[in-house]
């Protein structure tokens, strides 16, 4: 960095927004595990204590980073087709999380929803209600959707790492688990998948999303109510 660049950087006042934007950029570049208050202070060319005027501790920093990422999700589109509106919003959330791969871990680690997450969930609930779903059905829909509302799904196992399947299948495993082997042989290739070796993450996500949305619409048309569950 030249002296002129350093001087210009020092003239930019430090505020909460600048701290959070720098933290998000640092996590994008180095990963969330490498993020620390000291490293962030170095990135901003300030002493670490200067950060604590804007975030009380690292947990508050992570809360703010989660909110900063969620705030990047597109607002709901206009239109009468609630399924299209909800689908578009969720796929926007997924694109945001793909830009910030560390964000899923941070969101899952929060002890409660942060303000931006609450605002996002509130607007999603409004989209369901605006589409004609009753408060009762919307309540259950939000539970059924779970993390998919934010663009990610929680899988049983992560087989994308070194312990995941690689090379030809073991004959002994094929003999013991023939049905799993048959399914694995039909999978579309996606080397970076987190839903199983060979699975196409995006396809699997959209497949499940569309099934859920179609199911919710069928329940809406039937006038479904949880009072009938007994």
JSON list of C-alpha atoms in Angstrom, two decimals:
[
{"chain": "A", "resi": 1, "resn": "UNK", "atom": "CA", "xyz": [0.00, 0.00, 0.00]},
{"chain": "A", "resi": 2, "resn": "UNK", "atom": "CA", "xyz": [1.39, 3.41, -0.97]},
{"chain": "A", "resi": 3, "resn": "UNK", "atom": "CA", "xyz": [1.57, 6.29, 1.49]},
{"chain": "A", "resi": 4, "resn": "UNK", "atom": "CA", "xyz": [-1.21, 8.04, -0.43]},
{"chain": "A", "resi": 5, "resn": "UNK", "atom": "CA", "xyz": [-3.46, 4.98, -0.23]},
{"chain": "A", "resi": 6, "resn": "UNK", "atom": "CA", "xyz": [-2.74, 4.60, 3.48]},
{"chain": "A", "resi": 7, "resn": "UNK", "atom": "CA", "xyz": [-3.58, 8.24, 4.11]},
{"chain": "A", "resi": 8, "resn": "UNK", "atom": "CA", "xyz": [-6.83, 7.94, 2.18]},
{"chain": "A", "resi": 9, "resn": "UNK", "atom": "CA", "xyz": [-7.74, 4.78, 4.08]},
{"chain": "A", "resi": 10, "resn": "UNK", "atom": "CA", "xyz": [-7.12, 6.49, 7.41]},
{"chain": "A", "resi": 11, "resn": "UNK", "atom": "CA", "xyz": [-9.43, 9.35, 6.44]},
{"chain": "A", "resi": 12, "resn": "UNK", "atom": "CA", "xyz": [-12.40, 6.99, 6.02]},
{"chain": "A", "resi": 13, "resn": "UNK", "atom": "CA", "xyz": [-14.20, 7.11, 9.37]},
{"chain": "A", "resi": 14, "resn": "UNK", "atom": "CA", "xyz": [-14.63, 3.79, 11.12]},
{"chain": "A", "resi": 15, "resn": "UNK", "atom": "CA", "xyz": [-18.26, 2.88, 11.75]},
{"chain": "A", "resi": 16, "resn": "UNK", "atom": "CA", "xyz": [-20.28, -0.29, 12.28]},
{"chain": "A", "resi": 17, "resn": "UNK", "atom": "CA", "xyz": [-21.16, -0.70, 8.61]},
{"chain": "A", "resi": 18, "resn": "UNK", "atom": "CA", "xyz": [-17.53, -0.43, 7.54]},
{"chain": "A", "resi": 19, "resn": "UNK", "atom": "CA", "xyz": [-16.47, -2.93, 10.21]},
{"chain": "A", "resi": 20, "resn": "UNK", "atom": "CA", "xyz": [-19.10, -5.46, 9.10]},
{"chain": "A", "resi": 21, "resn": "UNK", "atom": "CA", "xyz": [-18.34, -5.05, 5.41]},
{"chain": "A", "resi": 22, "resn": "UNK", "atom": "CA", "xyz": [-14.65, -5.59, 6.09]},
{"chain": "A", "resi": 23, "resn": "UNK", "atom": "CA", "xyz": [-15.40, -8.65, 8.21]},
{"chain": "A", "resi": 24, "resn": "UNK", "atom": "CA", "xyz": [-17.57, -10.18, 5.49]},
{"chain": "A", "resi": 25, "resn": "UNK", "atom": "CA", "xyz": [-14.88, -9.53, 2.86]},
{"chain": "A", "resi": 26, "resn": "UNK", "atom": "CA", "xyz": [-12.21, -11.02, 5.12]},
{"chain": "A", "resi": 27, "resn": "UNK", "atom": "CA", "xyz": [-14.30, -14.15, 5.76]},
{"chain": "A", "resi": 28, "resn": "UNK", "atom": "CA", "xyz": [-14.92, -14.48, 2.03]},
{"chain": "A", "resi": 29, "resn": "UNK", "atom": "CA", "xyz": [-11.19, -14.29, 1.34]},
{"chain": "A", "resi": 30, "resn": "UNK", "atom": "CA", "xyz": [-9.77, -16.37, 4.19]},
{"chain": "A", "resi": 31, "resn": "UNK", "atom": "CA", "xyz": [-12.66, -18.37, 5.67]},
{"chain": "A", "resi": 32, "resn": "UNK", "atom": "CA", "xyz": [-14.56, -17.84, 8.89]},
{"chain": "A", "resi": 33, "resn": "UNK", "atom": "CA", "xyz": [-12.04, -19.78, 11.01]},
{"chain": "A", "resi": 34, "resn": "UNK", "atom": "CA", "xyz": [-9.31, -17.27, 10.17]},
{"chain": "A", "resi": 35, "resn": "UNK", "atom": "CA", "xyz": [-11.43, -14.32, 11.26]},
{"chain": "A", "resi": 36, "resn": "UNK", "atom": "CA", "xyz": [-10.42, -12.67, 14.53]},
{"chain": "A", "resi": 37, "resn": "UNK", "atom": "CA", "xyz": [-10.81, -9.21, 15.97]},
{"chain": "A", "resi": 38, "resn": "UNK", "atom": "CA", "xyz": [-7.04, -8.71, 15.71]},
{"chain": "A", "resi": 39, "resn": "UNK", "atom": "CA", "xyz": [-6.95, -9.81, 12.05]},
{"chain": "A", "resi": 40, "resn": "UNK", "atom": "CA", "xyz": [-9.90, -7.58, 11.25]},
{"chain": "A", "resi": 41, "resn": "UNK", "atom": "CA", "xyz": [-8.24, -4.62, 12.97]},
{"chain": "A", "resi": 42, "resn": "UNK", "atom": "CA", "xyz": [-5.15, -5.19, 10.84]},
{"chain": "A", "resi": 43, "resn": "UNK", "atom": "CA", "xyz": [-7.28, -5.25, 7.71]},
{"chain": "A", "resi": 44, "resn": "UNK", "atom": "CA", "xyz": [-8.84, -1.92, 8.68]},
{"chain": "A", "resi": 45, "resn": "UNK", "atom": "CA", "xyz": [-5.48, -0.52, 9.80]},
{"chain": "A", "resi": 46, "resn": "UNK", "atom": "CA", "xyz": [-6.74, 0.33, 13.29]},
{"chain": "A", "resi": 47, "resn": "UNK", "atom": "CA", "xyz": [-5.93, -0.88, 16.78]},
{"chain": "A", "resi": 48, "resn": "UNK", "atom": "CA", "xyz": [-8.14, -3.78, 17.96]},
{"chain": "A", "resi": 49, "resn": "UNK", "atom": "CA", "xyz": [-9.74, -1.65, 20.69]},
{"chain": "A", "resi": 50, "resn": "UNK", "atom": "CA", "xyz": [-11.16, 0.65, 18.01]},
{"chain": "A", "resi": 51, "resn": "UNK", "atom": "CA", "xyz": [-13.42, -2.18, 16.85]},
{"chain": "A", "resi": 52, "resn": "UNK", "atom": "CA", "xyz": [-15.08, -2.50, 20.26]},
{"chain": "A", "resi": 53, "resn": "UNK", "atom": "CA", "xyz": [-16.68, 0.91, 19.85]},
{"chain": "A", "resi": 54, "resn": "UNK", "atom": "CA", "xyz": [-18.81, -0.63, 17.09]},
{"chain": "A", "resi": 55, "resn": "UNK", "atom": "CA", "xyz": [-19.17, -4.31, 18.10]},
{"chain": "A", "resi": 56, "resn": "UNK", "atom": "CA", "xyz": [-19.05, -5.40, 21.73]},
{"chain": "A", "resi": 57, "resn": "UNK", "atom": "CA", "xyz": [-17.35, -8.74, 21.05]},
{"chain": "A", "resi": 58, "resn": "UNK", "atom": "CA", "xyz": [-16.84, -11.37, 18.36]},
{"chain": "A", "resi": 59, "resn": "UNK", "atom": "CA", "xyz": [-20.31, -12.83, 18.85]},
{"chain": "A", "resi": 60, "resn": "UNK", "atom": "CA", "xyz": [-21.87, -9.45, 18.12]},
{"chain": "A", "resi": 61, "resn": "UNK", "atom": "CA", "xyz": [-19.57, -9.18, 15.10]},
{"chain": "A", "resi": 62, "resn": "UNK", "atom": "CA", "xyz": [-20.84, -12.56, 13.83]},
{"chain": "A", "resi": 63, "resn": "UNK", "atom": "CA", "xyz": [-24.45, -11.46, 14.43]},
{"chain": "A", "resi": 64, "resn": "UNK", "atom": "CA", "xyz": [-23.81, -8.37, 12.34]},
{"chain": "A", "resi": 65, "resn": "UNK", "atom": "CA", "xyz": [-22.11, -10.38, 9.61]},
{"chain": "A", "resi": 66, "resn": "UNK", "atom": "CA", "xyz": [-25.11, -12.71, 9.40]},
{"chain": "A", "resi": 67, "resn": "UNK", "atom": "CA", "xyz": [-27.39, -9.70, 9.07]},
{"chain": "A", "resi": 68, "resn": "UNK", "atom": "CA", "xyz": [-25.15, -8.14, 6.42]},
{"chain": "A", "resi": 69, "resn": "UNK", "atom": "CA", "xyz": [-25.33, -11.31, 4.32]},
{"chain": "A", "resi": 70, "resn": "UNK", "atom": "CA", "xyz": [-29.09, -11.77, 4.73]},
{"chain": "A", "resi": 71, "resn": "UNK", "atom": "CA", "xyz": [-29.59, -8.13, 3.74]},
{"chain": "A", "resi": 72, "resn": "UNK", "atom": "CA", "xyz": [-28.17, -8.99, 0.31]},
{"chain": "A", "resi": 73, "resn": "UNK", "atom": "CA", "xyz": [-31.19, -11.20, -0.50]},
{"chain": "A", "resi": 74, "resn": "UNK", "atom": "CA", "xyz": [-33.43, -9.68, -3.17]},
{"chain": "A", "resi": 75, "resn": "UNK", "atom": "CA", "xyz": [-36.73, -8.18, -2.00]},
{"chain": "A", "resi": 76, "resn": "UNK", "atom": "CA", "xyz": [-39.89, -10.09, -2.97]},
{"chain": "A", "resi": 77, "resn": "UNK", "atom": "CA", "xyz": [-40.98, -9.63, -6.55]},
{"chain": "A", "resi": 78, "resn": "UNK", "atom": "CA", "xyz": [-44.40, -8.25, -7.35]},
{"chain": "A", "resi": 79, "resn": "UNK", "atom": "CA", "xyz": [-47.08, -10.51, -8.74]},
{"chain": "A", "resi": 80, "resn": "UNK", "atom": "CA", "xyz": [-50.10, -12.65, -7.83]},
{"chain": "A", "resi": 81, "resn": "UNK", "atom": "CA", "xyz": [-48.30, -16.01, -8.08]},
{"chain": "A", "resi": 82, "resn": "UNK", "atom": "CA", "xyz": [-47.16, -16.58, -4.51]},
{"chain": "A", "resi": 83, "resn": "UNK", "atom": "CA", "xyz": [-45.20, -19.72, -5.44]},
{"chain": "A", "resi": 84, "resn": "UNK", "atom": "CA", "xyz": [-43.14, -17.80, -8.00]},
{"chain": "A", "resi": 85, "resn": "UNK", "atom": "CA", "xyz": [-42.54, -14.98, -5.52]},
{"chain": "A", "resi": 86, "resn": "UNK", "atom": "CA", "xyz": [-41.43, -17.32, -2.72]},
{"chain": "A", "resi": 87, "resn": "UNK", "atom": "CA", "xyz": [-39.36, -19.51, -5.04]},
{"chain": "A", "resi": 88, "resn": "UNK", "atom": "CA", "xyz": [-37.52, -16.50, -6.47]},
{"chain": "A", "resi": 89, "resn": "UNK", "atom": "CA", "xyz": [-36.76, -15.12, -3.03]},
{"chain": "A", "resi": 90, "resn": "UNK", "atom": "CA", "xyz": [-35.42, -18.42, -1.74]},
{"chain": "A", "resi": 91, "resn": "UNK", "atom": "CA", "xyz": [-33.23, -18.96, -4.79]},
{"chain": "A", "resi": 92, "resn": "UNK", "atom": "CA", "xyz": [-31.91, -15.42, -4.31]},
{"chain": "A", "resi": 93, "resn": "UNK", "atom": "CA", "xyz": [-31.02, -16.39, -0.73]},
{"chain": "A", "resi": 94, "resn": "UNK", "atom": "CA", "xyz": [-29.25, -19.47, -2.04]},
{"chain": "A", "resi": 95, "resn": "UNK", "atom": "CA", "xyz": [-27.18, -17.39, -4.48]},
{"chain": "A", "resi": 96, "resn": "UNK", "atom": "CA", "xyz": [-26.19, -15.07, -1.63]},
{"chain": "A", "resi": 97, "resn": "UNK", "atom": "CA", "xyz": [-25.05, -17.99, 0.52]},
{"chain": "A", "resi": 98, "resn": "UNK", "atom": "CA", "xyz": [-23.04, -19.43, -2.37]},
{"chain": "A", "resi": 99, "resn": "UNK", "atom": "CA", "xyz": [-21.21, -16.08, -2.54]},
{"chain": "A", "resi": 100, "resn": "UNK", "atom": "CA", "xyz": [-20.49, -16.34, 1.19]},
{"chain": "A", "resi": 101, "resn": "UNK", "atom": "CA", "xyz": [-19.95, -20.09, 1.87]},
{"chain": "A", "resi": 102, "resn": "UNK", "atom": "CA", "xyz": [-19.10, -19.48, 5.54]},
{"chain": "A", "resi": 103, "resn": "UNK", "atom": "CA", "xyz": [-22.43, -17.80, 6.26]},
{"chain": "A", "resi": 104, "resn": "UNK", "atom": "CA", "xyz": [-24.40, -21.01, 6.77]},
{"chain": "A", "resi": 105, "resn": "UNK", "atom": "CA", "xyz": [-22.18, -21.98, 9.71]},
{"chain": "A", "resi": 106, "resn": "UNK", "atom": "CA", "xyz": [-22.55, -18.54, 11.24]},
{"chain": "A", "resi": 107, "resn": "UNK", "atom": "CA", "xyz": [-26.35, -18.45, 10.84]},
{"chain": "A", "resi": 108, "resn": "UNK", "atom": "CA", "xyz": [-26.68, -21.95, 12.33]},
{"chain": "A", "resi": 109, "resn": "UNK", "atom": "CA", "xyz": [-24.46, -21.01, 15.26]},
{"chain": "A", "resi": 110, "resn": "UNK", "atom": "CA", "xyz": [-26.59, -18.06, 16.39]},
{"chain": "A", "resi": 111, "resn": "UNK", "atom": "CA", "xyz": [-28.55, -18.69, 19.59]},
{"chain": "A", "resi": 112, "resn": "UNK", "atom": "CA", "xyz": [-31.51, -16.78, 18.17]},
{"chain": "A", "resi": 113, "resn": "UNK", "atom": "CA", "xyz": [-32.55, -15.02, 14.96]},
{"chain": "A", "resi": 114, "resn": "UNK", "atom": "CA", "xyz": [-30.77, -11.73, 14.32]},
{"chain": "A", "resi": 115, "resn": "UNK", "atom": "CA", "xyz": [-32.78, -8.62, 13.32]},
{"chain": "A", "resi": 116, "resn": "UNK", "atom": "CA", "xyz": [-32.22, -9.01, 9.56]},
{"chain": "A", "resi": 117, "resn": "UNK", "atom": "CA", "xyz": [-33.08, -12.72, 9.72]},
{"chain": "A", "resi": 118, "resn": "UNK", "atom": "CA", "xyz": [-36.26, -11.91, 11.67]},
{"chain": "A", "resi": 119, "resn": "UNK", "atom": "CA", "xyz": [-37.20, -9.25, 9.11]},
{"chain": "A", "resi": 120, "resn": "UNK", "atom": "CA", "xyz": [-36.58, -11.71, 6.27]},
{"chain": "A", "resi": 121, "resn": "UNK", "atom": "CA", "xyz": [-38.68, -14.44, 7.91]},
{"chain": "A", "resi": 122, "resn": "UNK", "atom": "CA", "xyz": [-41.43, -11.91, 8.62]},
{"chain": "A", "resi": 123, "resn": "UNK", "atom": "CA", "xyz": [-41.53, -10.90, 4.96]},
{"chain": "A", "resi": 124, "resn": "UNK", "atom": "CA", "xyz": [-41.60, -14.56, 3.90]},
{"chain": "A", "resi": 125, "resn": "UNK", "atom": "CA", "xyz": [-44.54, -15.19, 6.20]},
{"chain": "A", "resi": 126, "resn": "UNK", "atom": "CA", "xyz": [-46.27, -12.21, 4.59]},
{"chain": "A", "resi": 127, "resn": "UNK", "atom": "CA", "xyz": [-45.67, -13.73, 1.12]},
{"chain": "A", "resi": 128, "resn": "UNK", "atom": "CA", "xyz": [-47.42, -16.93, 2.19]},
{"chain": "A", "resi": 129, "resn": "UNK", "atom": "CA", "xyz": [-50.28, -15.00, 3.76]},
{"chain": "A", "resi": 130, "resn": "UNK", "atom": "CA", "xyz": [-50.57, -12.74, 0.72]},
{"chain": "A", "resi": 131, "resn": "UNK", "atom": "CA", "xyz": [-50.81, -15.89, -1.40]},
{"chain": "A", "resi": 132, "resn": "UNK", "atom": "CA", "xyz": [-53.94, -16.95, 0.45]},
{"chain": "A", "resi": 133, "resn": "UNK", "atom": "CA", "xyz": [-52.48, -19.34, 3.01]},
{"chain": "A", "resi": 134, "resn": "UNK", "atom": "CA", "xyz": [-54.17, -19.14, 6.39]},
{"chain": "A", "resi": 135, "resn": "UNK", "atom": "CA", "xyz": [-52.20, -18.18, 9.51]},
{"chain": "A", "resi": 136, "resn": "UNK", "atom": "CA", "xyz": [-52.52, -21.80, 10.66]},
{"chain": "A", "resi": 137, "resn": "UNK", "atom": "CA", "xyz": [-51.16, -23.23, 7.40]},
{"chain": "A", "resi": 138, "resn": "UNK", "atom": "CA", "xyz": [-48.44, -20.58, 7.20]},
{"chain": "A", "resi": 139, "resn": "UNK", "atom": "CA", "xyz": [-47.28, -21.50, 10.70]},
{"chain": "A", "resi": 140, "resn": "UNK", "atom": "CA", "xyz": [-46.77, -25.13, 9.66]},
{"chain": "A", "resi": 141, "resn": "UNK", "atom": "CA", "xyz": [-45.30, -24.15, 6.30]},
{"chain": "A", "resi": 142, "resn": "UNK", "atom": "CA", "xyz": [-42.59, -22.11, 8.01]},
{"chain": "A", "resi": 143, "resn": "UNK", "atom": "CA", "xyz": [-41.70, -25.13, 10.15]},
{"chain": "A", "resi": 144, "resn": "UNK", "atom": "CA", "xyz": [-41.71, -27.47, 7.17]},
{"chain": "A", "resi": 145, "resn": "UNK", "atom": "CA", "xyz": [-39.45, -25.18, 5.17]},
{"chain": "A", "resi": 146, "resn": "UNK", "atom": "CA", "xyz": [-36.93, -24.72, 7.95]},
{"chain": "A", "resi": 147, "resn": "UNK", "atom": "CA", "xyz": [-33.51, -23.65, 6.70]},
{"chain": "A", "resi": 148, "resn": "UNK", "atom": "CA", "xyz": [-34.71, -23.82, 3.07]},
{"chain": "A", "resi": 149, "resn": "UNK", "atom": "CA", "xyz": [-36.30, -20.43, 3.64]},
{"chain": "A", "resi": 150, "resn": "UNK", "atom": "CA", "xyz": [-32.75, -19.08, 3.86]},
{"chain": "A", "resi": 151, "resn": "UNK", "atom": "CA", "xyz": [-31.52, -21.01, 0.83]},
{"chain": "A", "resi": 152, "resn": "UNK", "atom": "CA", "xyz": [-29.84, -24.05, 2.35]},
{"chain": "A", "resi": 153, "resn": "UNK", "atom": "CA", "xyz": [-30.79, -27.51, 3.52]},
{"chain": "A", "resi": 154, "resn": "UNK", "atom": "CA", "xyz": [-29.37, -29.48, 6.42]},
{"chain": "A", "resi": 155, "resn": "UNK", "atom": "CA", "xyz": [-28.32, -32.90, 5.14]},
{"chain": "A", "resi": 156, "resn": "UNK", "atom": "CA", "xyz": [-27.84, -36.06, 7.22]},
{"chain": "A", "resi": 157, "resn": "UNK", "atom": "CA", "xyz": [-24.20, -36.44, 6.20]},
{"chain": "A", "resi": 158, "resn": "UNK", "atom": "CA", "xyz": [-21.59, -34.35, 4.44]},
{"chain": "A", "resi": 159, "resn": "UNK", "atom": "CA", "xyz": [-19.92, -36.68, 1.95]},
{"chain": "A", "resi": 160, "resn": "UNK", "atom": "CA", "xyz": [-18.16, -33.93, 0.03]},
{"chain": "A", "resi": 161, "resn": "UNK", "atom": "CA", "xyz": [-14.91, -34.14, 2.00]},
{"chain": "A", "resi": 162, "resn": "UNK", "atom": "CA", "xyz": [-12.06, -36.67, 2.04]},
{"chain": "A", "resi": 163, "resn": "UNK", "atom": "CA", "xyz": [-14.28, -39.30, 3.69]},
{"chain": "A", "resi": 164, "resn": "UNK", "atom": "CA", "xyz": [-16.81, -39.08, 0.87]},
{"chain": "A", "resi": 165, "resn": "UNK", "atom": "CA", "xyz": [-17.06, -41.65, -1.91]},
{"chain": "A", "resi": 166, "resn": "UNK", "atom": "CA", "xyz": [-14.31, -41.60, -4.52]},
{"chain": "A", "resi": 167, "resn": "UNK", "atom": "CA", "xyz": [-13.33, -43.99, -7.29]},
{"chain": "A", "resi": 168, "resn": "UNK", "atom": "CA", "xyz": [-15.26, -47.16, -8.16]},
{"chain": "A", "resi": 169, "resn": "UNK", "atom": "CA", "xyz": [-17.68, -48.46, -5.50]},
{"chain": "A", "resi": 170, "resn": "UNK", "atom": "CA", "xyz": [-16.46, -51.17, -3.15]},
{"chain": "A", "resi": 171, "resn": "UNK", "atom": "CA", "xyz": [-17.98, -54.51, -4.23]},
{"chain": "A", "resi": 172, "resn": "UNK", "atom": "CA", "xyz": [-18.55, -55.56, -0.65]},
{"chain": "A", "resi": 173, "resn": "UNK", "atom": "CA", "xyz": [-20.52, -52.38, 0.08]},
{"chain": "A", "resi": 174, "resn": "UNK", "atom": "CA", "xyz": [-22.52, -52.81, -3.12]},
{"chain": "A", "resi": 175, "resn": "UNK", "atom": "CA", "xyz": [-23.45, -56.34, -2.08]},
{"chain": "A", "resi": 176, "resn": "UNK", "atom": "CA", "xyz": [-24.48, -55.24, 1.41]},
{"chain": "A", "resi": 177, "resn": "UNK", "atom": "CA", "xyz": [-26.30, -52.05, 0.38]},
{"chain": "A", "resi": 178, "resn": "UNK", "atom": "CA", "xyz": [-27.61, -52.70, -3.15]},
{"chain": "A", "resi": 179, "resn": "UNK", "atom": "CA", "xyz": [-30.35, -50.08, -3.05]},
{"chain": "A", "resi": 180, "resn": "UNK", "atom": "CA", "xyz": [-27.99, -47.28, -2.02]},
{"chain": "A", "resi": 181, "resn": "UNK", "atom": "CA", "xyz": [-25.53, -48.41, -4.70]},
{"chain": "A", "resi": 182, "resn": "UNK", "atom": "CA", "xyz": [-28.29, -48.32, -7.31]},
{"chain": "A", "resi": 183, "resn": "UNK", "atom": "CA", "xyz": [-29.23, -44.76, -6.33]},
{"chain": "A", "resi": 184, "resn": "UNK", "atom": "CA", "xyz": [-25.61, -43.62, -6.33]},
{"chain": "A", "resi": 185, "resn": "UNK", "atom": "CA", "xyz": [-25.16, -44.98, -9.87]},
{"chain": "A", "resi": 186, "resn": "UNK", "atom": "CA", "xyz": [-27.98, -42.76, -11.17]},
{"chain": "A", "resi": 187, "resn": "UNK", "atom": "CA", "xyz": [-26.73, -39.51, -9.59]},
{"chain": "A", "resi": 188, "resn": "UNK", "atom": "CA", "xyz": [-25.88, -36.54, -11.81]},
{"chain": "A", "resi": 189, "resn": "UNK", "atom": "CA", "xyz": [-22.24, -35.53, -11.33]},
{"chain": "A", "resi": 190, "resn": "UNK", "atom": "CA", "xyz": [-21.39, -32.55, -9.14]},
{"chain": "A", "resi": 191, "resn": "UNK", "atom": "CA", "xyz": [-17.91, -32.72, -7.64]},
{"chain": "A", "resi": 192, "resn": "UNK", "atom": "CA", "xyz": [-18.61, -30.05, -5.02]},
{"chain": "A", "resi": 193, "resn": "UNK", "atom": "CA", "xyz": [-21.86, -31.52, -3.77]},
{"chain": "A", "resi": 194, "resn": "UNK", "atom": "CA", "xyz": [-22.79, -31.45, -0.10]},
{"chain": "A", "resi": 195, "resn": "UNK", "atom": "CA", "xyz": [-25.80, -33.75, -0.47]},
{"chain": "A", "resi": 196, "resn": "UNK", "atom": "CA", "xyz": [-23.90, -36.88, -1.40]},
{"chain": "A", "resi": 197, "resn": "UNK", "atom": "CA", "xyz": [-21.17, -37.91, -3.78]},
{"chain": "A", "resi": 198, "resn": "UNK", "atom": "CA", "xyz": [-22.24, -37.26, -7.36]},
{"chain": "A", "resi": 199, "resn": "UNK", "atom": "CA", "xyz": [-25.45, -35.42, -6.46]},
{"chain": "A", "resi": 200, "resn": "UNK", "atom": "CA", "xyz": [-26.27, -32.09, -8.08]},
{"chain": "A", "resi": 201, "resn": "UNK", "atom": "CA", "xyz": [-26.78, -29.69, -5.17]},
{"chain": "A", "resi": 202, "resn": "UNK", "atom": "CA", "xyz": [-28.81, -27.12, -7.07]},
{"chain": "A", "resi": 203, "resn": "UNK", "atom": "CA", "xyz": [-31.09, -29.68, -8.69]},
{"chain": "A", "resi": 204, "resn": "UNK", "atom": "CA", "xyz": [-31.74, -31.45, -5.39]},
{"chain": "A", "resi": 205, "resn": "UNK", "atom": "CA", "xyz": [-32.50, -28.15, -3.67]},
{"chain": "A", "resi": 206, "resn": "UNK", "atom": "CA", "xyz": [-34.93, -26.95, -6.35]},
{"chain": "A", "resi": 207, "resn": "UNK", "atom": "CA", "xyz": [-36.54, -30.41, -6.63]},
{"chain": "A", "resi": 208, "resn": "UNK", "atom": "CA", "xyz": [-37.40, -30.45, -2.93]},
{"chain": "A", "resi": 209, "resn": "UNK", "atom": "CA", "xyz": [-38.40, -26.78, -2.94]},
{"chain": "A", "resi": 210, "resn": "UNK", "atom": "CA", "xyz": [-40.86, -27.27, -5.80]},
{"chain": "A", "resi": 211, "resn": "UNK", "atom": "CA", "xyz": [-42.35, -30.35, -4.15]},
{"chain": "A", "resi": 212, "resn": "UNK", "atom": "CA", "xyz": [-42.93, -28.40, -0.96]},
{"chain": "A", "resi": 213, "resn": "UNK", "atom": "CA", "xyz": [-44.43, -25.36, -2.68]},
{"chain": "A", "resi": 214, "resn": "UNK", "atom": "CA", "xyz": [-46.77, -27.51, -4.78]},
{"chain": "A", "resi": 215, "resn": "UNK", "atom": "CA", "xyz": [-47.81, -29.39, -1.66]},
{"chain": "A", "resi": 216, "resn": "UNK", "atom": "CA", "xyz": [-48.53, -26.18, 0.23]},
{"chain": "A", "resi": 217, "resn": "UNK", "atom": "CA", "xyz": [-50.64, -24.90, -2.67]},
{"chain": "A", "resi": 218, "resn": "UNK", "atom": "CA", "xyz": [-52.66, -28.12, -2.70]},
{"chain": "A", "resi": 219, "resn": "UNK", "atom": "CA", "xyz": [-53.31, -27.76, 1.02]},
{"chain": "A", "resi": 220, "resn": "UNK", "atom": "CA", "xyz": [-54.36, -24.13, 0.51]},
{"chain": "A", "resi": 221, "resn": "UNK", "atom": "CA", "xyz": [-56.87, -25.14, -2.15]},
{"chain": "A", "resi": 222, "resn": "UNK", "atom": "CA", "xyz": [-58.27, -27.82, 0.14]},
{"chain": "A", "resi": 223, "resn": "UNK", "atom": "CA", "xyz": [-58.73, -25.32, 2.97]},
{"chain": "A", "resi": 224, "resn": "UNK", "atom": "CA", "xyz": [-56.43, -27.42, 5.15]},
{"chain": "A", "resi": 225, "resn": "UNK", "atom": "CA", "xyz": [-56.35, -26.76, 8.89]},
{"chain": "A", "resi": 226, "resn": "UNK", "atom": "CA", "xyz": [-54.31, -28.34, 11.66]},
{"chain": "A", "resi": 227, "resn": "UNK", "atom": "CA", "xyz": [-57.57, -29.01, 13.50]},
{"chain": "A", "resi": 228, "resn": "UNK", "atom": "CA", "xyz": [-58.01, -31.95, 11.12]},
{"chain": "A", "resi": 229, "resn": "UNK", "atom": "CA", "xyz": [-54.75, -33.61, 12.07]},
{"chain": "A", "resi": 230, "resn": "UNK", "atom": "CA", "xyz": [-56.41, -35.55, 14.86]}
]
